[in-house]
Structures are given as structure tokens and as C-alpha cells.
XYZ file of C-alpha atoms in Angstrom:
748
model
C 336.668 48.721 222.023
C 333.839 50.719 220.454
C 331.340 48.186 221.741
C 332.741 48.546 225.271
C 332.487 52.354 225.087
C 328.903 52.153 223.825
C 328.010 49.742 226.628
C 329.538 52.098 229.183
C 327.557 55.033 227.794
C 324.386 52.969 227.830
C 325.082 51.925 231.434
C 325.641 55.526 232.491
C 322.485 56.592 230.689
C 320.484 53.836 232.362
C 321.944 54.825 235.723
C 320.923 58.451 235.183
C 317.449 57.364 234.135
C 317.113 55.161 237.217
C 318.199 58.062 239.424
C 315.750 60.432 237.760
C 313.000 57.859 238.156
C 313.829 57.444 241.850
C 313.997 61.215 242.372
C 310.464 61.697 241.070
C 307.456 61.900 243.351
C 308.801 64.662 245.588
C 311.667 62.645 247.049
C 314.251 65.417 246.675
C 312.310 68.189 248.479
C 311.139 65.694 251.108
C 314.716 64.493 251.685
C 315.917 68.103 251.946
C 313.198 68.807 254.505
C 314.148 65.688 256.468
C 317.836 66.651 256.582
C 316.991 70.158 257.802
C 314.686 68.717 260.463
C 317.372 66.283 261.649
C 319.898 69.104 261.955
C 317.371 71.162 263.926
C 316.716 68.194 266.205
C 320.436 67.865 266.931
C 320.917 71.575 267.606
C 317.817 71.573 269.865
C 317.069 75.341 269.966
C 315.129 76.739 272.952
C 311.775 76.864 271.173
C 312.073 73.181 270.292
C 313.037 72.067 273.789
C 310.233 74.238 275.180
C 307.720 72.543 272.887
C 309.020 69.153 274.004
C 308.729 70.167 277.656
C 305.113 71.156 277.091
C 304.413 67.696 275.727
C 305.917 66.219 278.897
C 303.738 68.607 280.909
C 300.696 67.023 279.291
C 301.929 63.613 280.457
C 302.256 64.846 284.034
C 298.893 66.564 283.893
C 297.239 63.375 282.689
C 298.875 61.263 285.411
C 300.424 63.196 288.321
C 302.663 61.442 290.818
C 300.751 59.325 293.313
C 301.551 60.325 296.884
C 302.218 57.938 299.719
C 301.093 58.504 303.261
C 302.274 59.609 305.688
C 303.827 62.467 303.675
C 307.527 62.888 304.580
C 307.579 66.658 304.096
C 305.631 69.519 305.680
C 305.708 73.282 305.224
C 305.549 76.013 307.853
C 303.742 78.637 305.843
C 304.156 82.367 306.342
C 300.685 82.944 304.998
C 298.377 85.926 304.798
C 296.840 85.105 308.174
C 300.255 85.045 309.824
C 301.145 88.423 308.371
C 297.781 89.816 309.441
C 298.276 88.764 313.058
C 302.041 89.076 313.509
C 302.704 92.095 311.329
C 304.365 92.688 308.011
C 307.503 90.891 306.909
C 310.283 90.789 307.979
C 309.330 89.711 311.476
C 311.546 90.064 314.486
C 313.774 87.005 314.478
C 312.558 86.132 317.922
C 309.404 84.976 316.118
C 311.525 82.729 313.922
C 313.410 81.505 316.957
C 310.094 80.500 318.536
C 309.097 78.877 315.242
C 312.276 76.734 315.199
C 311.891 75.882 318.883
C 308.264 74.708 318.553
C 308.892 72.856 315.296
C 311.806 71.012 316.864
C 309.681 70.109 319.888
C 307.052 68.739 317.482
C 309.598 66.258 316.108
C 310.968 67.903 312.953
C 313.878 65.832 311.626
C 315.385 68.849 309.891
C 314.180 72.380 309.202
C 315.034 74.109 305.920
C 314.496 77.815 305.379
C 313.456 78.830 301.864
C 314.631 82.370 302.542
C 317.770 84.420 303.146
C 319.043 86.259 306.220
C 321.729 88.334 304.516
C 321.428 91.273 306.961
C 321.155 91.693 310.688
C 317.688 92.007 312.182
C 316.813 95.689 312.044
C 314.215 95.093 314.758
C 316.816 94.028 317.361
C 317.001 96.516 320.294
C 320.528 97.693 319.476
C 319.646 98.169 315.784
C 316.493 100.073 316.719
C 318.493 102.333 319.082
C 320.718 103.312 316.168
C 317.792 103.855 313.787
C 315.557 105.963 316.068
C 316.727 109.539 316.266
C 316.180 111.738 319.352
C 316.384 108.972 321.940
C 317.948 109.969 325.250
C 321.424 108.447 325.682
C 320.313 106.407 328.684
C 317.491 104.848 326.603
C 319.923 103.991 323.850
C 322.240 102.359 326.370
C 319.394 100.346 327.852
C 318.297 99.124 324.388
C 321.849 98.260 323.430
C 322.190 96.145 326.576
C 319.211 93.964 325.626
C 319.826 90.580 323.910
C 320.090 90.639 320.100
C 317.233 88.959 318.239
C 319.830 87.417 315.911
C 321.521 85.878 318.961
C 318.227 84.340 320.102
C 317.536 83.012 316.595
C 321.102 81.649 316.292
C 320.744 79.955 319.671
C 317.609 78.114 318.568
C 319.227 77.223 315.233
C 322.173 75.768 317.101
C 319.875 73.700 319.323
C 318.108 72.191 316.288
C 319.055 70.856 312.904
C 318.479 73.781 310.581
C 319.559 74.255 306.984
C 319.578 77.881 305.916
C 318.872 79.001 302.385
C 321.563 80.551 300.235
C 321.391 81.867 296.703
C 323.838 81.675 293.826
C 324.169 84.993 292.012
C 324.879 85.568 288.309
C 326.456 88.915 289.266
C 329.287 89.610 291.694
C 327.871 93.018 292.555
C 325.641 92.829 295.638
C 326.811 89.325 296.555
C 328.397 88.783 299.965
C 329.793 85.235 299.701
C 328.938 84.719 303.370
C 329.314 81.120 304.537
C 330.985 79.963 301.337
C 333.959 78.513 303.209
C 331.637 76.637 305.621
C 329.940 74.582 302.896
C 331.122 70.995 303.367
C 333.015 69.297 300.569
C 331.502 66.549 298.441
C 333.007 63.138 298.003
C 333.551 62.252 294.335
C 333.223 58.948 292.555
C 334.492 59.017 288.984
C 335.547 62.055 287.037
C 335.634 65.598 288.368
C 331.967 66.727 288.324
C 332.725 70.432 288.307
C 333.101 70.618 284.537
C 329.483 69.424 284.227
C 327.983 71.781 286.834
C 326.773 75.265 286.076
C 329.180 77.901 287.356
C 328.189 81.136 289.111
C 330.530 83.977 290.090
C 329.222 84.680 293.589
C 326.965 83.707 296.471
C 324.449 85.525 298.653
C 324.626 83.922 302.074
C 323.408 84.507 305.626
C 325.055 86.630 308.283
C 327.888 84.812 310.017
C 326.131 84.608 313.373
C 323.299 82.540 311.893
C 325.396 80.642 309.362
C 327.833 79.427 312.014
C 324.956 78.070 314.090
C 323.290 76.273 311.188
C 323.749 72.563 310.534
C 323.801 73.188 306.788
C 323.116 75.585 303.993
C 321.682 74.960 300.539
C 320.623 76.790 297.381
C 317.082 78.031 297.227
C 317.600 79.270 293.644
C 315.248 77.644 291.143
C 315.941 77.338 287.413
C 312.902 78.355 285.397
C 312.519 77.158 281.848
C 311.852 79.351 278.809
C 308.156 79.613 279.705
C 308.664 80.255 283.442
C 307.816 76.702 284.581
C 310.089 74.870 287.031
C 310.623 71.376 285.616
C 314.226 70.598 286.508
C 316.009 71.554 289.712
C 319.806 71.314 289.989
C 320.957 69.358 293.024
C 324.236 71.294 292.922
C 325.964 74.185 291.211
C 329.439 75.627 291.663
C 331.047 78.928 292.509
C 334.597 79.146 291.248
C 335.204 75.443 291.824
C 333.258 75.206 295.111
C 330.305 72.843 294.805
C 327.119 74.264 296.313
C 324.303 71.827 297.267
C 320.623 72.563 296.826
C 318.455 73.148 299.899
C 316.805 69.747 299.497
C 320.114 67.925 299.070
C 321.676 69.499 302.155
C 318.535 68.830 304.196
C 318.904 65.155 303.287
C 322.579 65.247 304.239
C 321.741 66.765 307.623
C 318.785 64.420 308.162
C 320.851 61.282 307.431
C 324.112 62.523 308.962
C 326.024 61.205 305.933
C 328.206 63.000 303.420
C 327.047 63.352 299.815
C 328.908 61.529 297.029
C 328.801 62.810 293.452
C 328.987 59.956 290.944
C 330.118 60.735 287.371
C 331.235 59.016 284.189
C 332.747 60.237 280.923
C 329.395 61.641 279.743
C 328.625 63.673 282.851
C 327.038 63.366 286.258
C 325.184 60.117 286.995
C 323.685 61.176 290.306
C 324.206 62.020 293.989
C 324.491 59.369 296.680
C 323.068 60.095 300.121
C 323.328 57.409 302.798
C 324.051 54.824 300.106
C 321.033 55.755 297.985
C 321.652 57.128 294.487
C 319.574 60.107 293.384
C 319.735 59.913 289.564
C 320.139 63.171 287.623
C 320.861 64.266 284.084
C 324.465 64.830 283.053
C 324.392 68.379 284.449
C 323.236 67.338 287.910
C 319.577 68.286 287.472
C 316.608 66.219 288.537
C 313.334 66.128 286.621
C 310.684 66.751 289.264
C 307.748 64.366 289.134
C 304.979 66.521 290.487
C 302.054 65.470 292.638
C 298.946 67.603 292.981
C 299.306 70.631 295.237
C 298.007 69.735 298.721
C 297.215 72.702 301.032
C 296.951 70.237 303.949
C 300.749 70.036 304.006
C 300.952 73.745 304.781
C 300.733 74.713 308.486
C 300.366 78.356 309.342
C 303.458 79.929 310.896
C 301.108 81.721 313.293
C 300.011 78.374 314.770
C 303.589 77.120 315.051
C 304.793 80.305 316.757
C 301.809 80.343 319.131
C 302.362 76.668 319.941
C 298.829 75.648 318.977
C 299.988 72.720 316.822
C 299.981 69.068 317.801
C 302.980 67.903 319.786
C 303.816 65.400 317.029
C 302.784 67.519 314.048
C 306.280 67.345 312.523
C 307.479 64.070 313.951
C 310.161 62.605 311.664
C 309.356 65.022 308.876
C 311.507 67.184 306.674
C 310.141 70.644 307.444
C 310.411 73.564 305.056
C 309.782 77.165 306.043
C 308.407 79.247 303.189
C 305.634 81.626 302.239
C 302.422 81.482 300.248
C 301.580 85.145 300.840
C 301.133 86.877 297.525
C 302.693 90.091 298.821
C 306.052 88.379 299.394
C 306.186 87.434 295.705
C 307.661 83.971 296.058
C 305.372 82.331 293.493
C 306.343 79.773 290.858
C 304.668 77.640 288.189
C 304.782 73.864 287.827
C 303.566 71.688 284.930
C 300.395 71.102 286.971
C 299.626 74.479 288.532
C 300.577 78.114 288.143
C 301.109 80.549 291.033
C 302.407 77.979 293.499
C 304.450 78.953 296.561
C 308.132 78.664 295.663
C 308.658 76.365 298.647
C 306.348 73.826 296.901
C 309.132 73.050 294.434
C 311.502 72.087 297.242
C 308.736 70.021 298.838
C 308.123 68.127 295.586
C 311.848 67.533 295.109
C 312.268 66.190 298.655
C 309.339 63.817 298.175
C 310.774 62.614 294.868
C 314.041 61.738 296.583
C 312.527 60.374 299.784
C 310.027 58.133 297.909
C 312.496 57.295 295.090
C 309.929 58.466 292.555
C 311.653 60.203 289.679
C 311.235 61.197 286.087
C 313.997 59.948 283.810
C 315.246 61.278 280.523
C 318.599 59.658 279.812
C 320.838 61.390 277.299
C 320.722 58.426 274.892
C 316.954 58.916 274.516
C 317.680 61.905 272.263
C 319.674 59.615 269.958
C 316.775 57.165 269.697
C 314.403 60.044 268.975
C 316.728 61.292 266.246
C 316.979 57.801 264.750
C 313.207 57.495 264.855
C 312.864 60.737 262.878
C 315.448 59.554 260.355
C 314.004 56.074 259.787
C 310.370 57.168 259.654
C 311.173 59.976 257.234
C 313.233 57.708 254.953
C 310.504 55.066 254.974
C 307.928 57.619 253.855
C 310.249 59.055 251.205
C 310.774 55.568 249.803
C 307.213 54.263 250.042
C 304.877 57.160 249.215
C 305.654 57.177 245.452
C 305.622 53.381 245.342
C 302.635 52.460 247.518
C 300.569 55.615 247.072
C 299.294 58.244 249.472
C 296.406 56.199 250.887
C 298.496 53.158 251.844
C 301.290 55.223 253.337
C 298.759 57.324 255.240
C 297.687 54.101 256.935
C 301.343 53.346 257.658
C 301.833 56.830 259.084
C 298.776 56.449 261.305
C 300.058 53.072 262.524
C 303.538 54.471 263.254
C 302.013 57.470 265.037
C 299.730 55.322 267.180
C 302.588 52.970 268.048
C 304.970 55.800 268.901
C 302.453 57.688 271.034
C 301.352 54.501 272.781
C 304.955 53.514 273.524
C 305.779 56.981 274.846
C 302.755 56.911 277.162
C 303.582 53.366 278.290
C 307.160 54.266 279.241
C 305.955 57.336 281.126
C 303.220 55.535 283.050
C 305.138 52.387 283.945
C 308.784 53.517 283.905
C 308.588 57.306 284.423
C 310.743 57.734 281.321
C 310.215 60.828 279.190
C 310.321 60.072 275.452
C 309.378 62.752 272.958
C 307.714 61.444 269.799
C 305.989 64.709 268.889
C 308.895 66.038 266.846
C 309.301 62.782 264.940
C 305.593 62.694 264.167
C 305.513 66.360 263.156
C 308.452 65.867 260.778
C 306.911 62.674 259.402
C 303.639 64.463 258.704
C 305.513 67.310 256.979
C 307.488 64.817 254.881
C 304.267 63.004 253.988
C 302.517 66.265 253.060
C 305.546 67.323 251.001
C 305.521 63.996 249.137
C 301.780 64.070 248.544
C 301.883 67.718 247.488
C 304.798 67.064 245.136
C 302.922 64.139 243.611
C 299.876 66.372 243.323
C 301.969 69.045 241.628
C 303.369 66.426 239.286
C 299.866 65.246 238.469
C 298.751 68.822 237.919
C 301.699 69.420 235.609
C 300.810 66.257 233.700
C 297.210 67.427 233.464
C 298.407 70.812 232.232
C 300.509 69.060 229.615
C 297.466 67.029 228.546
C 295.325 70.159 228.394
C 297.940 71.981 226.349
C 298.348 69.052 223.972
C 294.653 68.375 223.424
C 293.118 71.832 223.844
C 293.590 72.361 220.106
C 291.501 69.285 219.350
C 288.855 69.065 222.077
C 286.680 71.492 224.003
C 288.172 72.881 227.230
C 285.465 71.156 229.283
C 286.275 67.777 227.791
C 290.006 68.331 228.245
C 289.443 69.202 231.917
C 287.330 66.106 232.440
C 289.851 63.824 230.768
C 292.798 65.312 232.651
C 290.895 65.028 235.937
C 289.786 61.447 235.234
C 292.168 59.697 232.846
C 290.435 56.416 233.651
C 287.384 57.715 231.780
C 289.299 57.062 228.548
C 287.579 53.732 227.983
C 284.995 52.583 225.509
C 281.408 53.184 226.490
C 278.741 55.837 226.641
C 275.691 57.103 228.451
C 272.220 58.239 227.491
C 271.394 61.899 227.961
C 269.347 64.672 226.397
C 271.530 66.973 224.332
C 271.339 69.715 221.742
C 273.244 69.289 218.472
C 274.511 71.791 215.925
C 275.648 71.388 212.351
C 277.165 74.428 210.650
C 278.159 74.472 206.972
C 279.352 77.128 204.521
C 276.959 77.679 201.613
C 278.352 77.364 198.072
C 281.797 76.536 199.383
C 282.661 74.798 196.119
C 282.250 78.060 194.236
C 284.382 79.874 196.813
C 287.142 77.255 196.710
C 287.365 77.525 192.904
C 288.631 81.051 193.409
C 291.567 79.628 195.380
C 292.479 76.730 193.072
C 295.881 78.320 192.472
C 296.248 79.370 196.113
C 295.479 76.412 198.409
C 297.244 78.089 201.308
C 294.930 81.056 200.940
C 291.926 78.733 201.074
C 293.289 77.103 204.208
C 293.798 80.534 205.756
C 290.232 81.492 204.851
C 288.802 78.334 206.440
C 290.823 78.935 209.592
C 289.602 82.525 209.771
C 286.055 81.233 209.456
C 286.336 78.331 211.904
C 288.138 80.316 214.633
C 285.321 82.781 215.493
C 282.654 80.121 214.940
C 284.447 77.772 217.342
C 285.011 80.599 219.800
C 281.285 81.278 220.070
C 280.445 77.591 220.501
C 282.985 77.188 223.291
C 282.011 80.511 224.869
C 278.462 79.174 225.155
C 279.571 75.902 226.800
C 279.441 73.783 223.667
C 281.724 70.871 222.779
C 283.262 70.611 219.322
C 282.732 67.087 218.067
C 284.584 67.410 214.772
C 285.478 69.602 211.827
C 284.593 68.348 208.356
C 286.327 70.726 205.971
C 284.190 73.858 206.126
C 281.637 72.226 208.465
C 281.409 72.087 212.249
C 279.588 69.546 214.387
C 279.042 70.485 218.027
C 276.865 69.469 220.944
C 275.736 70.711 224.357
C 275.135 69.055 227.764
C 278.160 66.749 227.537
C 280.614 66.001 228.956
C 279.462 68.488 231.612
C 275.871 68.929 232.673
C 274.200 72.023 231.255
C 270.487 72.355 232.100
C 270.046 75.242 229.633
C 271.699 73.558 226.655
C 268.958 74.529 224.091
C 269.294 78.195 225.039
C 273.104 78.127 224.931
C 273.077 76.483 221.504
C 270.621 79.087 220.165
C 272.695 81.956 221.596
C 275.827 80.470 220.036
C 274.134 80.164 216.632
C 272.907 83.765 216.719
C 276.354 85.040 217.747
C 277.943 82.997 214.955
C 275.803 84.805 212.398
C 276.901 88.169 213.855
C 280.580 87.148 213.878
C 280.248 85.950 210.285
C 278.910 89.356 209.235
C 281.951 91.006 210.841
C 284.284 88.573 209.061
C 282.611 89.265 205.721
C 283.217 92.991 206.141
C 286.910 92.300 206.770
C 287.140 89.988 203.764
C 285.340 92.489 201.532
C 287.739 95.238 202.525
C 290.730 92.993 201.851
C 289.364 91.934 198.461
C 288.805 95.566 197.476
C 292.326 96.477 198.514
C 293.762 93.592 196.479
C 291.488 94.262 193.480
C 289.892 90.816 193.406
C 286.329 89.594 193.365
C 284.662 89.220 196.752
C 282.118 86.553 197.557
C 280.534 86.643 200.996
C 280.562 83.602 203.244
C 277.098 82.359 204.144
C 276.312 79.517 206.482
C 273.468 77.237 207.340
C 273.024 76.081 210.926
C 270.832 73.224 212.059
C 269.856 72.777 215.710
C 268.028 69.855 217.270
C 267.477 68.520 220.791
C 266.960 64.900 221.775
C 268.228 61.892 223.705
C 271.397 60.256 222.342
C 274.298 58.084 223.371
C 277.418 60.105 224.221
C 280.816 58.782 225.253
C 284.011 57.249 223.957
C 282.972 55.548 220.746
C 285.187 53.624 218.375
C 287.503 50.625 218.538
C 289.933 49.319 221.127
C 292.768 50.875 219.112
C 291.230 54.288 218.539
C 288.111 56.030 219.749
C 286.579 59.494 219.908
C 284.365 61.264 222.372
C 281.265 61.555 220.204
C 277.511 60.975 219.944
C 275.152 58.506 218.283
C 271.437 58.816 217.764
C 268.610 59.911 215.499
C 268.497 63.518 216.889
C 272.047 63.993 215.590
C 271.054 62.967 212.074
C 268.019 65.277 212.188
C 270.218 68.235 213.151
C 272.382 67.493 210.121
C 269.313 67.318 207.844
C 267.972 70.596 209.260
C 271.230 72.307 208.390
C 270.745 71.106 204.803
C 267.246 72.596 204.705
C 268.494 76.123 205.424
C 269.280 76.650 201.730
C 265.733 75.522 200.796
C 263.866 77.829 203.189
C 266.258 80.780 203.087
C 266.812 80.888 206.860
C 270.356 80.777 208.247
C 269.274 78.877 211.393
C 266.634 76.145 211.442
C 265.647 74.343 214.648
C 263.804 71.168 215.421
C 260.559 71.236 217.347
C 262.119 70.055 220.640
C 264.695 72.843 220.612
C 262.096 75.467 219.737
C 259.796 74.382 222.562
C 262.681 74.833 225.036
C 263.125 78.532 224.128
C 259.584 79.795 223.377
C 260.524 83.393 224.198
C 263.035 83.612 221.300
C 262.239 85.165 217.921
C 261.383 82.153 215.768
C 258.938 81.372 212.983
C 257.322 78.029 212.263
C 258.351 77.046 208.717
C 256.937 73.655 207.894
C 256.005 70.122 208.918
C 258.677 68.095 207.189
C 259.945 64.534 206.964
C 263.626 64.945 206.126
C 265.271 62.580 203.707
C 265.794 59.163 205.205
C 263.064 59.572 207.853
C 259.375 58.719 207.819
C 258.439 60.680 210.940
C 257.623 64.332 210.341
C 258.735 67.179 212.607
C 257.904 70.836 212.773
C 260.816 73.061 211.918
C 261.408 76.657 212.930
C 263.544 79.458 211.613
C 265.478 81.248 214.364
C 265.902 84.978 213.811
C 266.854 86.404 217.208
C 266.684 86.330 220.972
C 264.028 87.521 223.435
C 264.646 91.165 222.616
C 264.266 90.594 218.879
C 261.005 88.749 219.551
C 259.491 92.103 220.611
C 260.396 93.771 217.298
C 257.271 94.983 215.468
C 258.523 93.939 212.012
C 259.281 90.433 213.303
C 255.874 90.136 214.956
C 254.140 91.209 211.704
C 256.108 88.696 209.653
C 255.500 85.907 212.164
C 251.768 86.555 212.254
C 251.628 86.652 208.461
C 253.443 83.334 208.090
C 251.282 81.662 210.738
C 248.161 82.901 208.880
C 249.622 81.616 205.607
C 250.314 78.148 207.035
C 246.721 77.841 208.218
C 245.475 78.677 204.694
C 248.055 76.330 203.203
C 247.040 73.386 205.409
C 243.358 74.154 204.673
C 244.155 73.909 200.900
C 242.904 77.443 200.308
C 245.446 77.978 197.563
C 244.217 81.363 196.273
C 244.161 82.975 199.708
C 247.474 81.336 200.551
C 249.132 82.745 197.427
C 247.830 86.243 198.203
C 249.272 85.937 201.696
C 252.619 84.890 200.211
C 252.682 88.027 198.106
C 252.065 90.039 201.285
C 254.870 88.162 203.084
C 257.321 88.804 200.253
C 256.701 92.497 200.635
C 257.455 92.472 204.348
C 261.120 91.465 204.134
C 263.357 90.542 201.195
C 264.945 87.795 203.362
C 261.646 85.872 203.110
C 261.851 85.701 199.303
C 263.181 82.147 199.206
C 260.557 80.966 201.694
C 257.838 82.557 199.516
C 259.140 80.996 196.278
C 259.349 77.577 197.962
C 255.670 77.608 198.892
C 254.591 79.191 195.593
C 256.195 76.283 193.753
C 254.454 73.781 196.037
C 251.048 75.419 195.567
C 251.591 75.465 191.810
C 252.250 71.713 191.855
C 249.284 71.076 194.142
C 246.998 72.893 191.710
C 248.120 70.487 188.988
C 248.335 67.444 191.220
C 246.299 67.956 194.391
C 247.411 66.178 197.587
C 245.414 63.121 198.721
C 242.324 63.460 200.866
C 244.208 62.342 203.979
C 247.027 64.834 203.400
C 248.391 66.076 206.766
C 250.540 68.875 205.410
C 253.809 66.923 205.720
C 256.413 67.733 203.137
C 258.779 64.879 202.363
C 262.166 66.277 201.509
C 264.017 64.756 198.587
C 267.311 66.559 199.282
C 269.628 66.426 202.254
């Protein structure tokens, strides 16, 4: 029983671990983003549908509808020239009567007016008699006896096949509902279409005299999208259950002499049948207009039609629209192809779509496929990005994008089907970016963890390099010129004896010493190689390039001496307060520059980032010589030559223990500013003069110079004693004839 319980716990634990492993790599935020995007796609807010429509506009702009000749539709245009010659609008309706008469004679199959005649003609004689004050009664009677212009216009309408424009109104106020009862009924095939049609409360129609004479009446209202572009035109709307046809639809009914059938199914309206031909629509009875380029040649000036200067067969067999392009009449609309088009152009385009059976299609189920595409693409990326990596999945995303865009363009060009892939691609890119960013954040967090863990052991520069390039943690190295430092506490054994009963105090002392020393090395771009008890080994120009590595190492060494002086003051004050003996910390620092091997050195099981080479050993030997010459900082010749402006003094030509080759060594006392100090310059000149006498074997003069040097600065006492001892030995045992001045050190 216990074994079963343990197995169950282990199984649950493994399941949790598997879930946590799967959830890594940004899958949770990416999945959350995908779910939100899918919900937004279902709700389809106006800004999203508007963005989609603009994508479809680009399709139409890239490949407008190809027209077929002869064009089935023409426009009688009330243009600027007509207004200039015939007067401002509205014209006397006798002009319009003449327009209908001449258009009919020219063979128009049907004439549709993209305008309303909701009031009687104020220019009719009887109307003018009422509006002009001061007329003699007999003049008023004569005017009233003249024929009404509306009667003349109605007569011509009755003698032709004319469809008058009507307008659905979103407000009952101001609407007249004229002609509503004369709109013919639709035949219905399937379910009642009225629940799918947009409902309006009222209608603005034409005066009864004209409406009774007309062969039909249709809506001239145009639905503009969010951005003011006319993309979809309803073929019908309803007013309190009465179905109202569009101008184009009723013109087709009148032209064919057949009733219109509305075909529906359970999802909505399928389309409208005219003379046995189905005009497909969306479920709300709207047709996506497939626009052709605007062609001014289709527009014939109303002035020419009224004056009878058009060809006798100008409108033969055509569907003729009467509209206006005059800017002052403000009937301008925008299409996906062109802005500021005459409003009548939209009816023209719709009629040509129907007549030529050239439509745009966007079935309702397309939205489901688009939603599924977003879902599947997003899930694929969420699954694959952590597994295959960002680069591979970027290739997959590019392939999916190219395929989706290509398919969308193909269906538009060859099937006139509108498929939106932009949203799917946008969501996929956001999911991909979220995944990549989450992985990046995870990597950054891992790098931060590495930095935090190793910052106590390695220099910040090295930690950054290792966290940025973990693959650099392999065996191997590279050759480069570097500067090396060895720093050691003088007489540390004596100091540690004072802490033999307090090892923790000794540890605290070492830490207080190493902390400021390390701080200065790191502040001057150095890398700590290792600590060896009270000693520090550091180097410059690795792992990061540092062209001024000799200068930085010298600055660090000088600052270390200053920081040590500050620490000694603190320690002295503490010792005095505790009543114990104080012994100052003194250090020796060796600096040397040369070419070495730097890199990950060690075994396959364990390795360190370190250096190998003779310049490293020389730096260590130079640090050992500081106690012999009495200088806190001693540099090799290569380092000294790199910073000639610093305050340094040549000390000797020495072959350190273990080396045959001799090098000049220099004591470093300060920076460029200190090099201008008069006392330093005097001491430097004196030592240089001494070395010349020393190398020339002029022992008496050299000893006198040493006495002078000793009087310049007490800090040079050890240097003076060193050379006095050498000269004393040389007097007893002179150097050989070929002596080059090299001193061979016997101590490290």
C-alpha cells in the first residue's frame, strides 16, 4: 500500500515536472495572447473589419475588374457645364421631361434617377404665381391655367420605363412615406428574408403624380463603411416589414419585366433572382461591388441629352442612370479605387456587376476558416518555437505567410473570393515575437543567475563574456599581449602570528585588504586570475580588448597603494582603541607586459580562465624584488616603455632567478602629474647619474652619489644600501672585464 502511494506521488510529481517543462519557453503568455486574439477575431469589432476591408481594397487596386464592351450602363450627367448653361439646380422639370424623352428615343432600356422628387416643382407656373407677390390677379389666373411642369414630367415618365429614386430614412421625422404602398412585393424562396434585412422606420419618396407614372422605384441610399468607402451595397432593405429594392435591382426588374425572388436558407439570404439569374449576396442581402476603373466616357452631359445633340442610338439597349458629377450638388462618394466619385458611379458599378455576372464573394464560412487558420498557426508556433528554435520556426513562419498570402491572392484573382490572411499573419507574428522574447528573457535570467553566482569568483567582464557565450567554456586559448600584476603583503607571516589565537580576525583582515585592492583592479578593467592567501594575481587585455592595458594596470597599482594607506589608518585607529600593537600592511606589486597564452586552461574535468607564459613569471619575480629595492611597485621594461610620461625611476638591469635574460626594471612612484614634481625630478636625475657611474665602475664617485641620494628621500634608503653592498663586494671581488652591469638575483 505504501509502495502504491509513493508511486502515485512520484507520478504526480513527474506530471507536474512535465507540465512545467512544457510551459517553459514563453508558451503560457503566447497561448494567452492567442486566446485573446481568437476572441477578438470572433467578435470582429469595427476597427478590425475596417482593417480587413482595407486589405481587400489593396486587392482591388492591384487588379480592378476588367470591363467588357459594349458597356451595358451609361450615365446622363448633370455636370458643371449643364449647370452653367441651363441654370442652377433644381431645373424646371420640363428639362427633365425632355431628358427622358430624348433618352428614350435614343434606345434606353430603362432610366433610373439617382435623385429624389419629394416636392412639387416650384418653377411650375401655378407655383410661381403663388410665390411671386404683387402680381395682378389676371396674371395669376393666366399662370395658373398653364400646364404644370410636374404633369409634363409625369407624362414623359409614363411614356418610358423610368425607375425613380427613393431613400430609406433612419428617422421618422421629415419622412413622407410617399409611394410605399406602390412598391411591388417580392417572391420568396425559403425562409422569411425580412429578419435578415436591415430595418428602417420610414421612407422619403417622390410626389404621387410622378410616383404613379413611374415603372418602378428603388433605394438610392448607399451604405458607407467606417472609413467612408462604399464597398457593399444592399440590394434590399425593409420598412416595417415592407421590402424595399435598391435602384439597381428595380431597374433590372423593370428592364427584364420579371418579378424578383429572394432566396434564403437557415443562415440568411442567399441572393436575389431576376429573370432566372441569381445575384449572390451575403446573408444580409448585400453585394460586394467589384469595381472597375472610373471611365468618364460613360458619362454624357445632360445638356447634350436635353438639347438632342446626342446620337440617335447613344443609349440603345442600355441601362441609363441619371445622376450628377457637379461638385456643388455634393453627391460624391469614395470607392476602393478612387475618392470623390459621383454617387451615381456606385449604382453604375453595381449594375455592371450584375449584368456581367462579375462579383466579389465572401461567404460566411470563410470567417471560420480564417479563425481556424489563426488557431492552428498559433498553436504550431507555440509548440515548435521552444523545440526547434527561433531560426527554424522563423523559416516556417515565412513559409506559412508566403503560402497564405499567395493563396489569398490566387482566390481573389481567379475566383473573386475575398480571404483575409492579414489578421492570422499578424497574430502569428505576435505569437512568434512573444515566444522569442520570452525565450530571450529566460536566457537573460539564466545569464543573470550565472553572473550572480560567479561574480564573486571572476571579474565582471569575464562573467559577462561567459554568460553571453556559454559555448566559450571549452579548453583552449589565444595569444595576445597583456599586462600582468602580482600583489603580495610584506611580512605577512609576522602579521599572522599576532592572530594565531584569532583565525577569524586574520580572515577578516585579509578580506578587508583584498576588497579594496580587488575593487581598484576591477575599476581599472583588470581581471582577477586568482587569490593566493594574501596575494593577488591579475591581468589586463583579456577577456576583453583593452588597448591601454599598461596604463590601466599602472593606475590600478598606484590607487592600490593609496587605498592601502587609508586602510592602515583605519587599522591603526582600531588597534589604538583596543589597546593592541599595530603593524602596518605593506605590499609589493610587480607589473610586466608581454605576449602570453590566455584562455580556458586545465583538464577536461576542470579548467580555469588563466594565462601561461614567461611574462607572467617575470611579473611574479618583479613583485619579489620590491622588498630588495625598497619600491612598492616595480615594472618591467615593456610596461615602462608603454607609459613614458609616468613618474618612474630606472632601478637596475637584472636577471631574475630562473632566467638568463636580463631586463631593465623600473620603480613606479606616480602618474603624469607626479612626474612634474621637482623632488621626483631631482631624485630621478640623481639615480640616473649614479647608474652611469656604477656601470662605468667609478666606485668612489658612485658611492658619493649614493650618499647624496640617501639625503634626498628616506624612502630611497633601501635602494642606497643595496648598491652600497654591491659596490663593497665589487671592491673586494671586481666584476669581469666583460661585465655588462647585469645583476643576477639569487632570491625570488
